[in-house]
């Protein structure tokens, strides 16, 4: 029986947020919530901005996760 491709993410590559088709759209509610939480945990309130795009929010989330050693 073959592996379920939705649960086996080892072969997936992560696309650069700058290359996302929807990267210029406003960040999602999930991104907004996660970015708020991470910026509070990292004591970097300036990392959050209401007008971020999906791509910008993704990059900031990645940066905050690295600063918090969550990766």
Coordinates of C-alpha atoms in Angstrom, one line a residue:
X1 CA 0.0 0.0 0.0
X2 CA 1.4 3.4 -0.9
X3 CA 1.9 6.3 1.5
X4 CA -0.8 9.0 1.8
X5 CA 0.7 12.1 -0.1
X6 CA -1.1 14.4 2.3
X7 CA 0.6 13.0 5.4
X8 CA 4.0 12.4 3.8
X9 CA 5.4 15.9 3.5
X10 CA 9.1 14.9 3.3
X11 CA 9.0 15.2 -0.5
X12 CA 7.3 18.6 -0.5
X13 CA 9.4 21.7 -1.2
X14 CA 8.5 24.9 0.5
X15 CA 7.9 27.7 -2.0
X16 CA 9.4 31.1 -1.4
X17 CA 6.7 33.5 -0.2
X18 CA 7.8 36.0 -2.9
X19 CA 6.8 33.5 -5.5
X20 CA 3.3 32.9 -4.1
X21 CA 0.5 33.8 -6.5
X22 CA -1.6 35.1 -3.6
X23 CA 1.4 36.6 -1.8
X24 CA 0.1 40.2 -2.3
X25 CA -3.2 39.5 -0.7
X26 CA -3.8 40.6 2.9
X27 CA -2.6 38.1 5.6
X28 CA -5.0 35.4 6.7
X29 CA -6.8 35.4 10.0
X30 CA -4.6 32.4 11.1
X31 CA -1.4 34.3 10.1
X32 CA -2.7 37.4 12.0
X33 CA -3.3 35.3 15.2
X34 CA 0.0 33.4 15.0
X35 CA 2.0 36.5 14.3
X36 CA 0.4 38.3 17.2
X37 CA 1.2 35.4 19.5
X38 CA 4.8 35.1 18.3
X39 CA 5.5 38.8 18.4
X40 CA 4.3 38.9 22.0
X41 CA 6.4 35.9 23.0
X42 CA 9.5 37.4 21.4
X43 CA 8.8 40.8 23.0
X44 CA 8.8 42.3 19.5
X45 CA 5.5 44.1 19.2
X46 CA 6.8 46.0 16.1
X47 CA 7.0 42.7 14.2
X48 CA 3.2 42.8 13.9
X49 CA 1.5 45.2 11.5
X50 CA -2.2 45.0 10.5
X51 CA -1.5 45.8 6.8
X52 CA 0.9 42.9 6.0
X53 CA 0.5 40.8 3.0
X54 CA 0.4 37.0 3.1
X55 CA 4.0 36.8 2.0
X56 CA 5.3 39.5 4.4
X57 CA 3.4 37.8 7.3
X58 CA 4.9 34.4 6.4
X59 CA 8.5 35.9 6.4
X60 CA 7.9 37.6 9.8
X61 CA 6.5 34.4 11.2
X62 CA 9.6 32.5 10.1
X63 CA 11.9 35.1 11.5
X64 CA 10.1 35.1 14.9
X65 CA 10.1 31.3 15.0
X66 CA 13.9 31.3 14.5
X67 CA 14.4 34.0 17.2
X68 CA 12.4 31.8 19.6
X69 CA 14.1 28.6 18.5
X70 CA 10.8 27.1 17.4
X71 CA 12.1 25.7 14.1

